[in-house]
Amino acid sequence: MDRSQLLLVGLPLFLFCSDVFNLFAPKPHHHQQHFQPSSPIQQAPLDFPAAQSGLGLGNTVRIDFCASCSYRGNAETMKKMLESAFPGLNVVLANYPPPLPKRLLAKLVPVLQFGVIGVVMAGEHIFPRLGFTAPPAWYYSMRANRFGTISSTWLMGNFLQGFLQSSGAFEVSINGQQVYSKLREKRFPGEIELREAISKKIVKSQLVDGF
């Protein structure tokens, strides 16, 4: 037999013999070390100020938020947190409207949307009534791509209207005194941050009322 055949016959025979030897060979005994489970580390409980009964009685917190910006969820979360931290506290949620010029422009957007759509759909009847002998050249380009013009006008109008109706506000005040302004800070307040600010105002008002 050549070397390759000898290797193919001898290698399986060698593996079989080694398996038989390992099967009948005595296994050494290992001394098992018994470890006692260490006692769990006891962590000190976090020290949060306990809510005092009736701490918020007689106080009103007002949260003015941008309703069109989908801030209602944040306002509801803050409301539940404050009512839990200060039992008896009256929390009022209200929409913070944009400035008057933006509100007026937002009302004009739907009028422009329907005006453009009406011109695209029936411009050949509208322009003669306005005194034009023939529709202008830009009307035919809009008419050629009627579906694209209508969809673009509708989407852009909705986007513009949403922008004009948004104020980006999340203003928090207690008893008429502002304690946080997103318009000024350019961010949302943290729960701990807002709770501490409200707590300081409540404690201060109680001290003033005590004298």
XYZ file of N, CA and C in Angstrom:
633
model
N 0.849 -1.206 0.000
C 0.000 0.000 0.000
C 0.879 1.248 0.000
N 0.456 2.259 -0.677
C 1.220 3.499 -0.666
C 0.908 4.278 0.601
N 1.495 5.451 0.713
C 1.374 6.233 1.949
C -0.042 6.754 2.160
N -0.697 7.175 1.105
C -2.047 7.724 1.259
C -3.021 6.662 1.763
N -2.947 5.429 1.199
C -3.824 4.367 1.668
C -3.502 3.970 3.089
N -2.201 3.965 3.436
C -1.806 3.637 4.792
C -2.320 4.672 5.787
N -2.312 5.932 5.378
C -2.812 6.994 6.249
C -4.316 6.903 6.434
N -5.055 6.602 5.384
C -6.504 6.483 5.481
C -6.928 5.312 6.343
N -6.121 4.225 6.375
C -6.468 3.073 7.203
C -5.980 3.251 8.629
N -4.805 3.832 8.796
C -4.218 3.930 10.129
C -4.831 5.008 10.996
N -5.279 6.133 10.397
C -5.828 7.233 11.200
C -7.129 6.857 11.889
N -8.108 6.239 11.212
C -9.318 5.810 11.944
C -9.020 4.755 12.996
N -8.052 3.840 12.706
C -7.693 2.824 13.697
C -7.080 3.433 14.932
N -6.256 4.480 14.733
C -5.631 5.159 15.870
C -6.679 5.889 16.719
N -7.633 6.553 16.070
C -8.680 7.249 16.811
C -9.563 6.272 17.581
N -9.851 5.083 16.978
C -10.656 4.083 17.675
C -9.934 3.557 18.910
N -8.647 3.303 18.808
C -7.875 2.808 19.951
C -7.790 3.842 21.058
N -7.627 5.105 20.688
C -7.542 6.147 21.716
C -8.865 6.314 22.439
N -10.003 6.170 21.720
C -11.311 6.267 22.371
C -11.527 5.110 23.339
N -11.086 3.889 22.948
C -11.228 2.742 23.837
C -10.356 2.902 25.065
N -9.170 3.429 24.907
C -8.270 3.633 26.049
C -8.840 4.655 27.021
N -9.361 5.749 26.491
C -9.940 6.778 27.357
C -11.205 6.291 28.049
N -11.901 5.326 27.438
C -13.143 4.832 28.033
C -12.875 4.002 29.274
N -11.820 3.173 29.246
C -11.534 2.285 30.368
C -10.467 2.831 31.302
N -9.889 3.941 30.988
C -8.853 4.507 31.864
C -9.519 5.091 33.095
N -8.896 4.950 34.302
C -9.479 5.542 35.528
C -9.432 7.057 35.465
N -10.520 7.628 35.887
C -10.620 9.084 35.865
C -10.135 9.653 37.181
N -9.307 10.656 37.143
C -8.805 11.259 38.388
C -9.925 11.985 39.112
N -9.860 11.939 40.434
C -10.858 12.624 41.273
C -10.377 14.036 41.572
N -11.212 14.965 41.301
C -10.879 16.375 41.560
C -11.521 16.777 42.880
N -10.737 17.439 43.659
C -11.247 17.941 44.940
C -12.094 19.174 44.672
N -13.346 19.031 44.992
C -14.260 20.157 44.783
C -14.201 21.096 45.973
N -14.040 22.322 45.654
C -14.003 23.352 46.692
C -15.405 23.929 46.850
N -15.844 23.914 48.078
C -17.183 24.429 48.375
C -17.072 25.908 48.721
N -17.707 26.687 47.933
C -17.703 28.124 48.165
C -19.026 28.515 48.806
N -18.923 29.269 49.838
C -20.111 29.769 50.497
C -20.574 31.026 49.775
N -21.818 31.031 49.439
C -22.293 32.232 48.720
C -22.154 33.468 49.589
N -21.565 34.441 48.981
C -21.360 35.697 49.709
C -22.695 36.388 49.906
N -22.808 37.049 50.987
C -24.050 37.756 51.307
C -24.243 38.890 50.323
N -25.450 39.064 49.831
C -25.689 40.124 48.845
C -25.428 41.498 49.442
N -24.876 42.342 48.591
C -24.568 43.707 49.020
C -25.866 44.483 49.138
N -26.067 44.992 50.301
C -27.289 45.745 50.547
C -27.040 47.204 50.205
N -27.801 47.687 49.246
C -27.680 49.072 48.847
C -28.625 49.923 49.672
N -28.111 51.056 50.024
C -28.934 51.981 50.791
C -30.040 52.520 49.907
N -31.243 52.587 50.377
C -32.342 53.089 49.549
C -32.116 54.537 49.176
N -32.527 54.856 47.945
C -32.383 56.221 47.484
C -33.270 57.137 48.310
N -32.714 58.239 48.657
C -33.401 59.167 49.548
C -34.159 60.184 48.712
N -35.432 59.933 48.513
C -36.287 60.877 47.831
C -37.195 61.539 48.871
N -37.446 62.820 48.715
C -38.331 63.486 49.656
C -39.749 62.951 49.552
N -40.272 62.530 50.656
C -41.619 61.963 50.678
C -42.644 63.059 50.466
N -43.685 62.690 49.736
C -44.746 63.651 49.473
C -45.561 63.863 50.742
N -45.636 65.097 51.177
C -46.383 65.417 52.381
C -47.857 65.570 52.029
N -48.691 65.153 52.943
C -50.120 65.197 52.707
C -50.597 66.639 52.627
N -51.276 66.964 51.509
C -51.824 68.298 51.342
C -50.788 69.366 51.112
N -49.586 69.003 50.670
C -48.525 69.995 50.488
C -48.872 71.008 49.413
N -49.613 70.577 48.384
C -49.923 71.490 47.287
C -51.257 72.191 47.398
N -51.948 72.037 48.514
C -53.259 72.672 48.670
C -53.148 74.185 48.551
N -54.091 74.757 47.805
C -54.114 76.206 47.645
C -53.184 76.730 46.579
N -52.496 75.861 45.854
C -51.568 76.287 44.807
C -52.031 75.756 43.457
N -51.830 76.533 42.423
C -52.236 76.168 41.070
C -51.053 76.294 40.128
N -50.754 75.216 39.439
C -49.698 75.196 38.418
C -50.365 75.198 37.056
N -49.912 76.060 36.198
C -50.446 76.158 34.833
C -49.340 75.784 33.846
N -49.650 74.833 32.975
C -48.711 74.403 31.936
C -49.299 74.791 30.591
N -48.715 75.789 29.960
C -49.131 76.224 28.628
C -48.193 75.593 27.603
N -48.743 74.768 26.724
C -47.914 74.020 25.787
C -48.449 74.189 24.369
N -47.620 73.853 23.415
C -47.983 73.927 22.000
C -48.742 72.662 21.638
N -50.049 72.796 21.403
C -50.867 71.627 21.100
C -50.568 71.073 19.717
N -50.280 71.948 18.752
C -50.001 71.482 17.391
C -48.624 70.854 17.268
N -47.784 70.987 18.299
C -46.442 70.381 18.284
C -46.429 68.999 18.930
N -47.594 68.483 19.289
C -47.703 67.173 19.950
C -46.994 67.166 21.306
N -47.141 68.253 22.051
C -46.540 68.344 23.387
C -47.506 67.902 24.477
N -48.711 67.478 24.118
C -49.695 67.118 25.146
C -49.214 65.943 25.991
N -48.533 64.981 25.374
C -48.021 63.842 26.139
C -47.038 64.284 27.207
N -46.135 65.219 26.875
C -45.201 65.744 27.876
C -45.935 66.482 28.978
N -46.960 67.239 28.600
C -47.717 67.988 29.605
C -48.471 67.050 30.543
N -49.052 65.966 30.007
C -49.766 65.009 30.847
C -48.804 64.308 31.809
N -47.596 63.986 31.332
C -46.605 63.345 32.205
C -46.208 64.271 33.347
N -45.950 65.527 33.046
C -45.591 66.488 34.086
C -46.750 66.707 35.061
N -47.954 66.701 34.555
C -49.127 66.895 35.419
C -49.245 65.760 36.435
N -49.104 64.503 35.977
C -49.188 63.363 36.888
C -48.054 63.385 37.902
N -46.857 63.755 37.460
C -45.713 63.799 38.376
C -45.921 64.845 39.462
N -46.387 66.026 39.088
C -46.580 67.093 40.068
C -47.719 66.773 41.027
N -48.800 66.192 40.529
C -49.911 65.837 41.413
C -49.520 64.727 42.380
N -48.600 63.844 41.974
C -48.125 62.800 42.882
C -47.142 63.353 43.907
N -46.299 64.290 43.480
C -45.289 64.846 44.395
C -45.892 65.844 45.364
N -46.922 66.560 44.934
C -47.534 67.595 45.782
C -49.039 67.340 45.854
N -49.481 66.471 46.774
C -50.923 66.173 46.884
C -51.733 67.442 47.126
N -52.840 67.536 46.433
C -53.700 68.703 46.555
C -53.387 69.806 45.572
N -52.299 69.655 44.811
C -51.914 70.678 43.841
C -52.857 70.654 42.646
N -53.290 71.823 42.220
C -54.158 71.952 41.052
C -53.297 72.261 39.834
N -53.289 71.337 38.864
C -52.487 71.496 37.653
C -53.429 71.704 36.472
N -53.260 72.807 35.776
C -54.109 73.178 34.645
C -53.277 73.122 33.370
N -53.827 72.457 32.357
C -53.173 72.381 31.053
C -53.926 73.274 30.072
N -53.162 74.024 29.263
C -53.782 74.933 28.299
C -52.883 75.056 27.075
N -53.500 75.363 25.952
C -52.754 75.562 24.718
C -52.111 76.940 24.701
N -50.872 76.976 24.228
C -50.154 78.245 24.080
C -50.201 78.624 22.600
N -51.032 79.597 22.231
C -51.207 79.902 20.807
C -49.995 80.654 20.248
N -49.797 80.575 18.938
C -48.720 81.362 18.314
C -49.093 82.839 18.279
N -48.170 83.714 17.896
C -48.512 85.142 17.787
C -49.633 85.383 16.779
N -50.284 86.527 16.915
C -51.439 86.851 16.076
C -51.118 86.867 14.582
N -49.992 87.436 14.133
C -49.706 87.400 12.686
C -49.612 85.979 12.127
N -49.010 85.063 12.871
C -48.895 83.682 12.405
C -50.267 83.014 12.365
N -51.127 83.336 13.300
C -52.470 82.748 13.298
C -53.289 83.226 12.097
N -53.146 84.522 11.759
C -53.879 85.049 10.601
C -53.375 84.432 9.307
N -52.051 84.283 9.187
C -51.499 83.662 7.986
C -51.913 82.196 7.883
N -52.004 81.509 9.023
C -52.415 80.103 9.007
C -53.839 79.948 8.495
N -54.696 80.944 8.741
C -56.076 80.871 8.253
C -56.158 81.137 6.748
N -55.155 81.830 6.188
C -55.167 82.114 4.758
C -54.659 80.939 3.924
N -53.912 80.029 4.548
C -53.322 78.918 3.792
C -54.383 78.040 3.144
N -55.440 77.600 3.853
C -56.466 76.773 3.174
C -57.148 77.494 2.018
N -57.321 78.815 2.146
C -57.939 79.575 1.049
C -57.060 79.518 -0.192
N -55.736 79.673 0.017
C -54.821 79.594 -1.125
C -54.787 78.193 -1.716
N -54.854 77.175 -0.848
C -54.849 75.798 -1.341
C -56.039 75.533 -2.268
N -57.218 75.852 -1.801
C -58.408 75.594 -2.617
C -58.450 76.507 -3.844
N -57.860 77.704 -3.730
C -57.804 78.592 -4.894
C -56.948 78.017 -6.003
N -55.770 77.509 -5.634
C -54.889 76.914 -6.643
C -55.523 75.668 -7.247
N -56.134 74.828 -6.410
C -56.766 73.610 -6.923
C -57.934 73.962 -7.846
N -58.712 74.990 -7.492
C -59.825 75.405 -8.353
C -59.352 75.937 -9.696
N -58.245 76.699 -9.692
C -57.713 77.227 -10.950
C -57.226 76.096 -11.839
N -56.551 75.106 -11.234
C -56.033 73.988 -12.020
C -57.182 73.181 -12.635
N -58.245 72.983 -11.871
C -59.340 72.141 -12.337
C -60.266 72.864 -13.325
N -60.483 74.171 -13.143
C -61.466 74.891 -13.978
C -60.941 76.256 -14.393
N -59.674 76.325 -14.719
C -59.095 77.609 -15.096
C -59.622 78.165 -16.398
N -59.992 77.296 -17.343
C -60.493 77.781 -18.632
C -61.846 78.481 -18.493
N -62.557 78.221 -17.382
C -63.815 78.916 -17.131
C -63.638 80.108 -16.190
N -62.600 80.065 -15.378
C -62.401 81.131 -14.391
C -61.765 82.361 -15.025
N -60.732 82.177 -15.843
C -60.014 83.328 -16.401
C -60.887 84.199 -17.304
N -61.765 83.628 -18.148
C -62.656 84.522 -18.932
C -63.582 85.364 -18.066
N -64.010 84.822 -16.935
C -64.861 85.602 -16.036
C -64.091 86.723 -15.348
N -62.770 86.563 -15.263
C -61.934 87.609 -14.661
C -61.472 88.633 -15.682
N -61.882 88.490 -16.924
C -61.526 89.469 -17.948
C -60.368 89.077 -18.824
N -59.851 87.891 -18.687
C -58.753 87.425 -19.527
C -59.320 86.789 -20.786
N -58.760 87.146 -21.919
C -59.193 86.531 -23.173
C -58.707 85.094 -23.276
N -57.538 84.831 -22.696
C -56.981 83.466 -22.708
C -56.214 83.272 -21.406
N -56.192 82.073 -20.883
C -55.413 81.816 -19.653
C -53.939 82.101 -19.877
N -53.211 82.516 -18.827
C -51.769 82.773 -18.977
C -50.986 81.492 -19.253
N -49.726 81.681 -19.620
C -48.907 80.526 -20.024
C -48.648 79.582 -18.860
N -48.478 80.139 -17.631
C -48.171 79.266 -16.495
C -49.338 78.340 -16.154
N -50.559 78.727 -16.565
C -51.706 77.864 -16.293
C -51.597 76.554 -17.072
N -51.127 76.638 -18.314
C -51.029 75.430 -19.135
C -49.952 74.484 -18.613
N -48.867 75.051 -18.071
C -47.838 74.188 -17.492
C -48.359 73.489 -16.236
N -49.156 74.194 -15.421
C -49.767 73.577 -14.249
C -50.825 72.557 -14.654
N -51.552 72.894 -15.735
C -52.614 71.999 -16.207
C -52.032 70.700 -16.781
N -50.839 70.817 -17.384
C -50.219 69.629 -17.974
C -49.863 68.598 -16.907
N -49.471 69.082 -15.731
C -49.138 68.174 -14.619
C -50.137 68.405 -13.486
N -51.394 68.123 -13.788
C -52.476 68.451 -12.864
C -52.325 67.730 -11.528
N -52.067 66.434 -11.567
C -51.986 65.660 -10.336
C -50.807 66.131 -9.471
N -49.655 66.372 -10.094
C -48.491 66.829 -9.339
C -48.708 68.200 -8.726
N -49.369 69.089 -9.458
C -49.627 70.431 -8.933
C -50.569 70.385 -7.739
N -51.629 69.592 -7.843
C -52.599 69.518 -6.745
C -51.978 68.887 -5.505
N -51.258 67.780 -5.684
C -50.645 67.117 -4.528
C -49.570 67.978 -3.877
N -48.762 68.669 -4.694
C -47.730 69.536 -4.127
C -48.353 70.707 -3.370
N -49.413 71.273 -3.930
C -50.097 72.391 -3.257
C -50.691 71.942 -1.929
N -51.270 70.758 -1.898
C -51.892 70.260 -0.665
C -50.847 69.954 0.404
N -49.768 69.280 0.023
C -48.737 68.921 1.003
C -47.995 70.149 1.521
N -47.603 71.031 0.628
C -46.879 72.232 1.050
C -47.766 73.143 1.887
N -49.054 73.215 1.533
C -49.975 74.034 2.321
C -50.149 73.495 3.730
N -50.282 72.172 3.865
C -50.426 71.576 5.194
C -49.165 71.785 6.029
N -48.002 71.641 5.400
C -46.754 71.868 6.122
C -46.648 73.319 6.587
N -46.984 74.251 5.703
C -46.910 75.665 6.059
C -47.912 76.009 7.147
N -49.104 75.444 7.073
C -50.112 75.719 8.092
C -49.690 75.178 9.448
N -49.096 73.973 9.476
C -48.607 73.424 10.738
C -47.495 74.268 11.329
N -46.618 74.785 10.478
C -45.539 75.646 10.965
C -46.084 76.942 11.554
N -47.086 77.529 10.898
C -47.633 78.793 11.377
C -48.451 78.618 12.654
N -49.037 77.441 12.855
C -49.853 77.205 14.047
C -49.029 76.774 15.250
N -47.782 76.450 15.063
C -46.951 75.973 16.170
C -46.262 77.146 16.856
N -46.210 77.073 18.171
C -45.518 78.089 18.962
C -44.240 77.562 19.601
N -44.128 76.207 19.726
C -42.936 75.623 20.342
C -42.821 75.919 21.823
N -43.933 76.236 22.459
C -43.906 76.676 23.856
C -44.190 75.524 24.802
N -43.562 75.593 25.970
C -43.870 74.716 27.109
C -43.554 75.540 28.355
N -44.537 76.363 28.747
C -44.344 77.343 29.807
C -45.038 76.857 31.082
N -44.322 76.915 32.192
C -44.843 76.435 33.470
C -44.825 77.592 34.462
N -45.953 77.791 35.118
C -46.054 78.846 36.137
C -46.850 78.321 37.315
N -46.587 78.879 38.491
C -47.327 78.524 39.698
C -47.837 79.797 40.341
N -49.123 79.833 40.544
C -49.786 80.997 41.149
C -49.458 82.280 40.389
N -49.368 82.161 39.060
C -49.098 83.324 38.231
C -47.633 83.667 38.070
N -46.728 82.957 38.735
C -45.293 83.227 38.631
C -44.636 82.148 37.770
N -43.963 82.570 36.724
C -43.340 81.612 35.809
C -42.116 80.974 36.455
N -42.045 79.651 36.342
C -40.905 78.919 36.896
C -40.064 78.254 35.805
N -40.639 78.124 34.612
C -39.853 77.556 33.516
C -40.452 77.996 32.187
N -39.567 78.228 31.215
C -39.984 78.647 29.886
C -39.131 77.928 28.846
N -39.771 77.099 28.040
C -39.048 76.428 26.952
C -38.645 77.417 25.877
N -39.430 78.480 25.688
C -39.077 79.490 24.700
C -37.774 80.197 25.084
N -37.512 80.272 26.386
C -36.283 80.918 26.842
C -35.125 79.930 26.950
N -35.389 78.748 27.474
C -34.324 77.766 27.703
C -34.025 76.911 26.465
N -34.942 76.876 25.486
C -34.763 76.102 24.247
C -34.698 74.592 24.504
N -35.337 74.122 25.560
C -35.369 72.689 25.865
C -36.524 72.417 26.813
N -36.860 71.116 26.939
C -37.905 70.720 27.878
C -37.323 70.656 29.295
N -38.139 70.903 30.300
C -37.634 70.775 31.675
C -37.557 69.309 32.092
N -36.580 68.990 32.927
C -36.519 67.665 33.520
C -37.516 67.544 34.661
N -37.925 66.326 34.958
C -38.924 66.124 36.014
C -38.386 66.582 37.370
N -37.143 66.198 37.684
C -36.557 66.603 38.969
C -36.373 68.109 38.998
N -35.927 68.675 37.880
C -35.728 70.123 37.802
C -37.026 70.875 38.037
N -38.095 70.429 37.416
C -39.377 71.119 37.567
C -39.946 70.913 38.965
N -39.780 69.718 39.514
C -40.293 69.455 40.857
C -39.581 70.322 41.893
N -38.282 70.493 41.749
C -37.540 71.336 42.694
C -37.962 72.792 42.573
N -38.184 73.263 41.335
C -38.600 74.647 41.147
C -39.973 74.900 41.759
N -40.906 73.955 41.572
C -42.241 74.100 42.166
C -42.159 74.021 43.686
N -41.312 73.115 44.195
C -41.181 72.962 45.646
C -40.662 74.241 46.289
N -39.697 74.889 45.658
C -39.161 76.135 46.217
C -40.234 77.213 46.278
N -41.064 77.294 45.232
C -42.111 78.304 45.231
C -43.162 78.016 46.297
N -43.513 76.734 46.473
C -44.511 76.391 47.480
C -43.997 76.673 48.883
N -42.750 76.272 49.153
C -42.172 76.515 50.472
C -42.066 78.013 50.744
N -41.678 78.762 49.724
C -41.552 80.213 49.898
C -42.900 80.852 50.196
N -43.949 80.411 49.498
C -45.280 80.962 49.737
C -45.792 80.589 51.117
N -45.454 79.358 51.598
C -45.868 78.967 52.946
C -45.150 79.768 54.011
N -43.877 80.086 53.765
C -43.133 80.904 54.724
C -43.688 82.311 54.785
N -44.053 82.844 53.613
C -44.614 84.199 53.581
C -45.967 84.222 54.297
N -46.776 83.170 54.062
C -48.079 83.126 54.696
C -47.961 82.910 56.219
N -46.839 82.329 56.670
C -46.682 82.064 58.085
C -46.382 83.299 58.903
N -45.800 84.311 58.254
C -45.499 85.526 59.002
C -46.676 86.489 59.022
